């Protein structure tokens, strides 16, 4: 399941719904990403996330398919905000389910590395000093490179 | 006519999220379109940067790629990640 929406994400509710619909799992891993209240130097006022109406979802579909080829997942879910998001709000929710924990952990980690570096989102950080478009950090690319 | 959409920082650069352009005979492919728009917006090479990818009709293309009347063209800067 993939959901890209400006609506707020209730991670606890998403997790509970994911857990209810899974049968036969031995492990569920869920990751929630939040908007930080500060970057290295400044207070963050908000993040603005933009997606492409077709390519973003297609890329996420391919990443989920890739995850399913690598690990025996029973189910998976990605929820991602777009639009203006305030500090401490949830920006992304990823959940994976598998019979064994290693597959669930690894797939969630893989999906987050994809989301951080390859997913077609553009991100503008608005701080007390102004706004700027931000790109992945070198360590984000290193993290994604682990899966090649 | 072409529809051109600018994502992320490119919308700030051009001052618009999208526009409609008349297709000129001299602009037959994506390289020519990049040159035209980079000059028009004084982008100083930003629109020529190969890291800025182009999608035509929702497919990221390998360039140069021929453009045709009615195409929906998107300029995609480096993604910011989710």
XYZ file of C-alpha atoms in Angstrom:
230
model
C 0.000 0.000 0.000
C 1.294 3.426 -0.920
C -0.238 6.671 0.180
C 1.112 10.072 -0.882
C -1.027 12.814 0.575
C -1.038 16.233 2.211
C -3.158 14.759 5.025
C -1.482 14.307 8.412
C -0.135 10.824 9.165
C -1.218 9.225 12.421
C 1.609 6.704 12.783
C 0.036 4.871 15.729
C -3.212 4.427 13.834
C -1.359 3.324 10.691
C 0.629 0.786 12.674
C -2.467 -0.612 14.358
C -4.262 -0.968 11.016
C -1.209 -2.606 9.455
C -0.932 -5.042 12.357
C -4.629 -5.946 12.100
C -4.476 -6.840 8.431
C -1.376 -9.051 8.648
C -1.751 -12.771 9.096
C 1.069 -15.245 9.526
C 3.787 -12.742 10.384
C 6.470 -13.322 12.938
C 7.759 -9.771 12.724
C 6.526 -6.297 11.938
C 8.911 -3.355 11.625
C 7.607 0.181 11.447
C 9.559 3.395 10.941
C 8.217 6.885 11.491
C 10.137 9.898 10.201
C 9.425 13.287 11.761
C 10.207 16.842 10.730
C 13.037 18.018 12.964
C 12.557 21.168 14.990
C 16.127 22.340 14.214
C 18.796 21.747 11.595
C 22.486 22.175 12.419
C 22.176 25.924 12.933
C 18.616 27.153 12.786
C 15.081 26.646 13.964
C 12.934 24.988 11.331
C 9.615 26.666 10.654
C 8.324 24.053 8.198
C 9.188 21.670 5.393
C 7.536 21.802 1.997
C 7.453 18.512 0.091
C 6.594 18.305 -3.581
C 5.979 15.069 -5.509
C 5.477 14.306 -9.193
C 1.893 13.152 -9.825
C 2.981 9.973 -11.644
C 6.712 9.362 -11.289
C 6.838 9.475 -7.494
C 4.321 6.680 -7.024
C 5.840 4.654 -9.856
C 9.236 4.871 -8.181
C 7.805 3.768 -4.850
C 6.035 0.861 -6.580
C 9.362 -0.221 -8.072
C 11.160 0.102 -4.719
C 8.523 -2.060 -3.033
C 8.781 -4.622 -5.821
C 12.558 -4.589 -5.416
C 12.179 -5.118 -1.666
C 9.880 -8.080 -2.314
C 12.461 -9.641 -4.621
C 15.163 -9.271 -1.974
C 13.199 -10.407 1.075
C 10.152 -12.631 1.653
C 7.740 -9.929 2.789
C 4.165 -10.698 3.715
C 3.079 -7.082 3.411
C 4.395 -3.535 3.294
C 3.176 0.013 3.495
C 4.509 3.486 2.754
C 2.711 6.658 3.770
C 4.312 9.954 2.753
C 3.257 13.543 3.323
C 3.463 16.267 0.710
C 2.768 19.963 1.078
C 3.678 22.041 4.093
C 4.593 20.079 7.217
C 5.328 21.508 10.653
C 8.144 20.435 12.980
C 7.461 17.247 14.938
C 4.813 16.129 12.464
C 5.198 12.799 10.716
C 6.583 13.044 7.203
C 6.882 9.344 6.402
C 5.633 6.009 7.716
C 7.094 2.715 6.502
C 6.025 -0.723 7.702
C 7.083 -4.200 6.668
C 5.933 -7.632 7.773
C 7.669 -10.983 7.374
C 7.828 -14.386 8.947
C 11.243 -13.615 10.419
C 12.576 -10.356 11.827
C 15.716 -9.988 9.673
C 13.678 -9.671 6.503
C 11.335 -7.107 8.046
C 14.214 -5.040 9.463
C 16.243 -5.143 6.262
C 13.334 -4.294 3.981
C 12.289 -1.303 6.082
C 15.897 -0.088 6.141
C 16.195 -0.548 2.362
C 12.944 1.321 1.720
C 14.003 4.240 3.900
C 17.354 4.479 2.102
C 15.453 4.571 -1.175
C 13.131 7.235 0.168
C 16.017 9.380 1.409
C 17.985 9.422 -1.844
C 16.032 8.163 -4.836
C 12.366 8.855 -4.244
C 11.036 11.656 -6.409
C 10.316 14.281 -3.832
C 11.637 17.812 -3.646
C 12.078 19.282 -0.208
C 12.224 22.934 0.780
C 13.264 23.757 4.315
C 11.889 26.977 5.737
C 13.867 28.322 8.686
C 13.907 31.485 10.701
C 16.484 32.820 8.187
C 14.672 31.954 4.977
C 13.992 28.985 2.722
C 16.182 26.666 0.686
C 15.751 23.467 -1.314
C 17.691 20.656 0.248
C 19.296 17.529 -1.189
C 20.403 14.254 0.373
C 23.621 14.274 2.423
C 26.643 12.256 1.250
C 26.013 9.757 4.037
C 22.479 9.227 2.729
C 23.935 8.149 -0.630
C 26.444 5.918 1.199
C 23.569 4.284 3.064
C 21.694 3.625 -0.163
C 24.844 2.226 -1.772
C 24.903 -0.589 0.782
C 22.126 -2.369 -1.093
C 23.821 -2.533 -4.511
C 2.172 23.430 -28.187
C 4.220 22.000 -25.339
C 3.425 21.995 -21.658
C 6.546 22.468 -19.565
C 6.491 21.912 -15.792
C 9.303 22.924 -13.475
C 9.703 21.036 -10.201
C 11.452 21.969 -6.993
C 13.954 24.799 -7.169
C 13.442 25.137 -10.916
C 10.024 26.686 -10.345
C 11.713 29.335 -8.224
C 14.354 29.820 -10.921
C 11.848 30.336 -13.735
C 9.312 32.105 -11.537
C 6.543 29.726 -12.562
C 5.548 26.119 -11.919
C 4.487 25.486 -15.502
C 3.946 27.114 -18.849
C 2.740 26.412 -22.357
C 5.151 26.972 -25.228
C 4.722 27.021 -28.967
C 6.818 24.296 -30.581
C 9.454 25.874 -32.809
C 11.107 24.005 -35.693
C 14.476 24.962 -34.225
C 13.649 23.169 -30.971
C 13.466 19.593 -32.129
C 14.822 17.808 -29.081
C 15.407 18.098 -25.354
C 18.903 19.539 -25.734
C 17.595 22.401 -27.860
C 14.755 22.972 -25.396
C 17.209 23.110 -22.487
C 19.322 25.693 -24.310
C 16.292 27.808 -25.200
C 14.899 27.875 -21.659
C 18.258 28.285 -19.944
C 18.883 31.391 -22.040
C 15.335 32.695 -21.614
C 15.487 32.517 -17.822
C 19.141 33.473 -17.414
C 19.629 30.189 -15.636
C 23.409 30.201 -16.145
C 23.547 26.535 -17.057
C 21.241 25.162 -14.389
C 18.809 23.867 -17.003
C 21.731 22.370 -18.967
C 22.958 20.320 -15.999
C 22.524 16.612 -16.869
C 21.595 15.957 -13.235
C 18.405 17.834 -14.077
C 16.458 15.046 -15.747
C 13.644 15.466 -18.210
C 10.431 13.457 -18.308
C 8.232 13.469 -21.373
C 4.663 12.326 -20.896
C 5.587 10.900 -17.489
C 8.606 8.903 -18.667
C 12.178 9.952 -17.831
C 13.995 9.995 -21.160
C 17.547 9.361 -22.269
C 18.706 12.478 -24.056
C 18.713 13.920 -26.581
C 15.096 12.948 -27.079
C 12.847 14.240 -29.837
C 9.965 16.413 -28.744
C 6.635 16.703 -30.478
C 3.558 18.884 -30.343
C 1.367 18.016 -27.387
C 4.173 16.659 -25.238
C 4.075 17.264 -21.498
C 7.642 17.958 -20.487
C 8.863 18.033 -16.908
C 12.186 19.368 -15.684
C 13.219 17.338 -12.629
C 16.046 18.697 -10.476
C 18.037 16.519 -8.077
C 15.545 14.976 -5.700
C 15.532 16.011 -2.083
C 14.549 12.674 -0.633
C 11.617 11.966 1.579
